[in-house]
PDB file of C-alpha atoms in Angstrom:
ATOM      1  CA  UNK O  26      78.864  64.402 -49.025  1.00  0.00           C
ATOM      2  CA  UNK O  27      75.647  62.962 -46.934  1.00  0.00           C
ATOM      3  CA  UNK O  28      74.381  59.839 -48.558  1.00  0.00           C
ATOM      4  CA  UNK O  29      71.474  59.861 -45.702  1.00  0.00           C
ATOM      5  CA  UNK O  30      69.738  62.948 -46.895  1.00  0.00           C
ATOM      6  CA  UNK O  31      66.830  62.842 -48.769  1.00  0.00           C
ATOM      7  CA  UNK O  32      65.611  65.335 -51.704  1.00  0.00           C
ATOM      8  CA  UNK O  33      62.865  67.635 -50.748  1.00  0.00           C
ATOM      9  CA  UNK O  34      61.925  67.526 -54.089  1.00  0.00           C
ATOM     10  CA  UNK O  35      61.300  63.750 -54.020  1.00  0.00           C
ATOM     11  CA  UNK O  36      59.102  64.677 -50.579  1.00  0.00           C
ATOM     12  CA  UNK O  37      57.192  67.445 -52.354  1.00  0.00           C
ATOM     13  CA  UNK O  38      56.372  65.425 -55.748  1.00  0.00           C
ATOM     14  CA  UNK O  39      55.209  62.149 -53.230  1.00  0.00           C
ATOM     15  CA  UNK O  40      52.936  64.373 -51.390  1.00  0.00           C
ATOM     16  CA  UNK O  41      51.642  66.065 -54.875  1.00  0.00           C
ATOM     17  CA  UNK O  42      51.131  62.640 -56.208  1.00  0.00           C
ATOM     18  CA  UNK O  43      49.119  61.141 -53.000  1.00  0.00           C
ATOM     19  CA  UNK O  44      46.993  64.208 -52.967  1.00  0.00           C
ATOM     20  CA  UNK O  45      46.432  64.068 -56.572  1.00  0.00           C
ATOM     21  CA  UNK O  46      45.453  60.403 -56.142  1.00  0.00           C
ATOM     22  CA  UNK O  47      42.896  61.294 -53.131  1.00  0.00           C
ATOM     23  CA  UNK O  48      41.312  63.981 -55.265  1.00  0.00           C
ATOM     24  CA  UNK O  49      40.508  61.727 -58.653  1.00  0.00           C
ATOM     25  CA  UNK O  50      39.415  58.845 -55.799  1.00  0.00           C
ATOM     26  CA  UNK O  51      36.815  61.468 -54.049  1.00  0.00           C
ATOM     27  CA  UNK O  52      35.643  62.261 -57.588  1.00  0.00           C
ATOM     28  CA  UNK O  53      35.465  58.811 -58.900  1.00  0.00           C
ATOM     29  CA  UNK O  54      33.276  58.095 -55.680  1.00  0.00           C
ATOM     30  CA  UNK O  55      31.452  61.594 -56.190  1.00  0.00           C
ATOM     31  CA  UNK O  56      30.138  60.055 -60.024  1.00  0.00           C
ATOM     32  CA  UNK O  57      29.594  56.682 -58.829  1.00  0.00           C
ATOM     33  CA  UNK O  58      32.791  54.591 -60.542  1.00  0.00           C
ATOM     34  CA  UNK O  59      34.083  53.944 -57.299  1.00  0.00           C
ATOM     35  CA  UNK O  60      31.120  53.040 -54.327  1.00  0.00           C
ATOM     36  CA  UNK O  61      31.004  55.149 -51.213  1.00  0.00           C
ATOM     37  CA  UNK O  62      30.316  53.175 -47.840  1.00  0.00           C
ATOM     38  CA  UNK O  63      27.004  54.675 -47.578  1.00  0.00           C
ATOM     39  CA  UNK O  64      26.516  53.207 -51.202  1.00  0.00           C
ATOM     40  CA  UNK O  65      27.690  50.144 -50.282  1.00  0.00           C
ATOM     41  CA  UNK O  66      25.454  49.673 -46.873  1.00  0.00           C
ATOM     42  CA  UNK O  67      22.539  50.672 -49.245  1.00  0.00           C
ATOM     43  CA  UNK O  68      22.917  47.975 -51.359  1.00  0.00           C
ATOM     44  CA  UNK O  69      23.745  45.286 -47.848  1.00  0.00           C
ATOM     45  CA  UNK O  70      20.257  46.524 -47.290  1.00  0.00           C
ATOM     46  CA  UNK O  71      18.502  46.000 -50.695  1.00  0.00           C
ATOM     47  CA  UNK O  72      19.996  42.748 -50.520  1.00  0.00           C
ATOM     48  CA  UNK O  73      18.850  41.903 -47.054  1.00  0.00           C
ATOM     49  CA  UNK O  74      15.035  43.418 -47.990  1.00  0.00           C
ATOM     50  CA  UNK O  75      14.973  41.150 -51.030  1.00  0.00           C
ATOM     51  CA  UNK O  76      15.832  38.287 -49.131  1.00  0.00           C
ATOM     52  CA  UNK O  77      13.851  38.811 -46.462  1.00  0.00           C
ATOM     53  CA  UNK O  78      11.611  35.737 -45.243  1.00  0.00           C
ATOM     54  CA  UNK O  79       8.423  37.418 -45.611  1.00  0.00           C
ATOM     55  CA  UNK O  80       8.400  37.651 -49.269  1.00  0.00           C
ATOM     56  CA  UNK O  81       8.773  33.962 -49.036  1.00  0.00           C
ATOM     57  CA  UNK O  82       5.193  33.945 -47.716  1.00  0.00           C
ATOM     58  CA  UNK O  83       4.090  29.972 -47.757  1.00  0.00           C
ATOM     59  CA  UNK O  84       7.307  29.121 -45.976  1.00  0.00           C
ATOM     60  CA  UNK O  85       7.058  32.412 -43.136  1.00  0.00           C
ATOM     61  CA  UNK O  86       3.709  31.538 -43.154  1.00  0.00           C
ATOM     62  CA  UNK O  87       3.849  28.157 -42.213  1.00  0.00           C
ATOM     63  CA  UNK O  88       6.378  28.379 -39.601  1.00  0.00           C
ATOM     64  CA  UNK O  89       4.261  31.069 -37.457  1.00  0.00           C
ATOM     65  CA  UNK O  90       3.140  29.888 -34.059  1.00  0.00           C
ATOM     66  CA  UNK O  91      -0.805  30.016 -33.957  1.00  0.00           C
ATOM     67  CA  UNK O  92      -2.666  33.007 -33.109  1.00  0.00           C
ATOM     68  CA  UNK O  93      -0.515  35.375 -34.620  1.00  0.00           C
ATOM     69  CA  UNK O  94      -2.195  38.684 -36.387  1.00  0.00           C
ATOM     70  CA  UNK O  95      -2.847  38.159 -39.978  1.00  0.00           C
ATOM     71  CA  UNK O  96      -5.478  39.594 -42.592  1.00  0.00           C
ATOM     72  CA  UNK O  97      -8.759  39.391 -43.802  1.00  0.00           C
ATOM     73  CA  UNK O  98      -8.848  38.289 -47.586  1.00  0.00           C
ATOM     74  CA  UNK O  99     -11.064  41.458 -47.913  1.00  0.00           C
ATOM     75  CA  UNK O 100      -8.448  43.517 -46.075  1.00  0.00           C
ATOM     76  CA  UNK O 101      -5.691  41.886 -47.725  1.00  0.00           C
ATOM     77  CA  UNK O 102      -7.108  42.310 -51.106  1.00  0.00           C
ATOM     78  CA  UNK O 103      -7.846  46.534 -50.189  1.00  0.00           C
ATOM     79  CA  UNK O 104      -4.237  46.765 -49.481  1.00  0.00           C
ATOM     80  CA  UNK O 105      -3.345  45.104 -52.574  1.00  0.00           C
ATOM     81  CA  UNK O 106      -5.766  46.982 -54.747  1.00  0.00           C
ATOM     82  CA  UNK O 107      -4.231  50.395 -53.082  1.00  0.00           C
ATOM     83  CA  UNK O 108      -0.716  49.027 -53.946  1.00  0.00           C
ATOM     84  CA  UNK O 109      -1.840  48.633 -57.490  1.00  0.00           C
ATOM     85  CA  UNK O 110      -3.383  51.927 -58.018  1.00  0.00           C
ATOM     86  CA  UNK O 111      -0.389  54.086 -56.019  1.00  0.00           C
ATOM     87  CA  UNK O 112       1.677  52.899 -59.395  1.00  0.00           C
ATOM     88  CA  UNK O 113       1.530  54.556 -62.333  1.00  0.00           C
ATOM     89  CA  UNK O 114       3.129  55.129 -65.766  1.00  0.00           C
ATOM     90  CA  UNK O 115       4.647  58.376 -65.232  1.00  0.00           C
ATOM     91  CA  UNK O 116       4.350  58.885 -61.505  1.00  0.00           C
ATOM     92  CA  UNK O 117       3.747  56.398 -58.587  1.00  0.00           C
ATOM     93  CA  UNK O 118       2.138  57.461 -55.220  1.00  0.00           C
ATOM     94  CA  UNK O 119       4.980  56.277 -52.855  1.00  0.00           C
ATOM     95  CA  UNK O 120       3.115  57.737 -49.993  1.00  0.00           C
ATOM     96  CA  UNK O 121       0.164  55.666 -50.493  1.00  0.00           C
ATOM     97  CA  UNK O 122       2.641  52.521 -50.428  1.00  0.00           C
ATOM     98  CA  UNK O 123       4.196  53.555 -47.527  1.00  0.00           C
ATOM     99  CA  UNK O 124       1.160  53.659 -46.014  1.00  0.00           C
ATOM    100  CA  UNK O 125      -0.106  50.436 -46.874  1.00  0.00           C
ATOM    101  CA  UNK O 126       3.431  49.406 -45.161  1.00  0.00           C
ATOM    102  CA  UNK O 127       2.710  51.377 -41.906  1.00  0.00           C
ATOM    103  CA  UNK O 128      -0.563  49.625 -41.433  1.00  0.00           C
ATOM    104  CA  UNK O 129       0.881  46.346 -41.047  1.00  0.00           C
ATOM    105  CA  UNK O 130       1.283  45.494 -37.468  1.00  0.00           C
ATOM    106  CA  UNK O 131       3.287  42.629 -38.000  1.00  0.00           C
ATOM    107  CA  UNK O 132       5.774  41.292 -40.593  1.00  0.00           C
ATOM    108  CA  UNK O 133       3.421  38.285 -40.739  1.00  0.00           C
ATOM    109  CA  UNK O 134       1.032  40.744 -41.821  1.00  0.00           C
ATOM    110  CA  UNK O 135       3.124  41.709 -44.617  1.00  0.00           C
ATOM    111  CA  UNK O 136       3.612  38.097 -45.510  1.00  0.00           C
ATOM    112  CA  UNK O 137      -0.240  37.636 -45.957  1.00  0.00           C
ATOM    113  CA  UNK O 138      -0.096  40.430 -48.125  1.00  0.00           C
ATOM    114  CA  UNK O 139       2.695  39.344 -50.340  1.00  0.00           C
ATOM    115  CA  UNK O 140       0.429  36.453 -50.699  1.00  0.00           C
ATOM    116  CA  UNK O 141      -2.409  38.094 -51.312  1.00  0.00           C
ATOM    117  CA  UNK O 142      -1.321  40.144 -53.810  1.00  0.00           C
ATOM    118  CA  UNK O 143       0.311  36.739 -55.620  1.00  0.00           C
ATOM    119  CA  UNK O 144      -2.919  35.481 -55.718  1.00  0.00           C
ATOM    120  CA  UNK O 145      -4.629  38.708 -57.143  1.00  0.00           C
ATOM    121  CA  UNK O 146      -2.180  40.085 -59.629  1.00  0.00           C
ATOM    122  CA  UNK O 147      -0.193  36.817 -60.130  1.00  0.00           C
ATOM    123  CA  UNK O 148       3.072  39.100 -59.459  1.00  0.00           C
ATOM    124  CA  UNK O 149       5.379  38.892 -56.986  1.00  0.00           C
ATOM    125  CA  UNK O 150       4.998  41.725 -54.663  1.00  0.00           C
ATOM    126  CA  UNK O 151       8.474  42.452 -53.873  1.00  0.00           C
ATOM    127  CA  UNK O 152       9.308  42.275 -57.648  1.00  0.00           C
ATOM    128  CA  UNK O 153       6.367  44.232 -58.522  1.00  0.00           C
ATOM    129  CA  UNK O 154       7.671  47.318 -55.582  1.00  0.00           C
ATOM    130  CA  UNK O 155      10.952  46.790 -56.969  1.00  0.00           C
ATOM    131  CA  UNK O 156       9.915  47.465 -60.600  1.00  0.00           C
ATOM    132  CA  UNK O 157       8.416  51.238 -59.438  1.00  0.00           C
ATOM    133  CA  UNK O 158      10.190  51.961 -56.859  1.00  0.00           C
ATOM    134  CA  UNK O 159      13.828  53.213 -56.686  1.00  0.00           C
ATOM    135  CA  UNK O 160      16.852  52.170 -54.330  1.00  0.00           C
ATOM    136  CA  UNK O 161      15.983  55.237 -51.973  1.00  0.00           C
ATOM    137  CA  UNK O 162      12.398  54.393 -51.769  1.00  0.00           C
ATOM    138  CA  UNK O 163      12.873  50.661 -51.466  1.00  0.00           C
ATOM    139  CA  UNK O 164      14.893  51.323 -48.114  1.00  0.00           C
ATOM    140  CA  UNK O 165      12.205  53.268 -46.781  1.00  0.00           C
ATOM    141  CA  UNK O 166       9.692  50.426 -47.536  1.00  0.00           C
ATOM    142  CA  UNK O 167      12.550  48.410 -45.609  1.00  0.00           C
ATOM    143  CA  UNK O 168      12.580  50.814 -42.547  1.00  0.00           C
ATOM    144  CA  UNK O 169       8.774  50.986 -42.049  1.00  0.00           C
ATOM    145  CA  UNK O 170       9.003  46.889 -42.218  1.00  0.00           C
ATOM    146  CA  UNK O 171      11.759  46.424 -40.108  1.00  0.00           C
ATOM    147  CA  UNK O 172      10.119  48.428 -37.289  1.00  0.00           C
ATOM    148  CA  UNK O 173       7.374  45.871 -37.027  1.00  0.00           C
ATOM    149  CA  UNK O 174       7.268  42.770 -34.715  1.00  0.00           C
ATOM    150  CA  UNK O 175       7.426  39.305 -36.838  1.00  0.00           C
ATOM    151  CA  UNK O 176       4.398  37.592 -35.482  1.00  0.00           C
ATOM    152  CA  UNK O 177       2.458  39.767 -32.444  1.00  0.00           C
ATOM    153  CA  UNK O 178       1.802  43.220 -32.177  1.00  0.00           C
TER     154      UNK O 178
END
């Protein structure tokens, strides 16, 4: 009698169990119970966007070097109106929102826009955007802003 021999049925059952667990794991990822690597990355990007220093416009602008590009009061007010008008009860015009951020030349202009938005609408710009845009749309805004230099175009 050979005591070192493994029963092939045990190996087959082990492989079948592992395959079953893998399938359950993939199904749980599909339905969102278990986050995927892409979902984790998206969540991390959203946290970075929310924590970005340009939303804290007073501190951001206070540390800006002289001669950096800002917005005129009238220009910022026009962008604020565009953002405000782009949101609706049933549908939002995301392209208008993206257009405003594409028009910004620097992150300091985004900070100036956030400041003017707060002055005119008494609302935090990031909070306002996150009320109307879904995660994918917020990440698109982040992608647009991330391409901008900090102070000088």
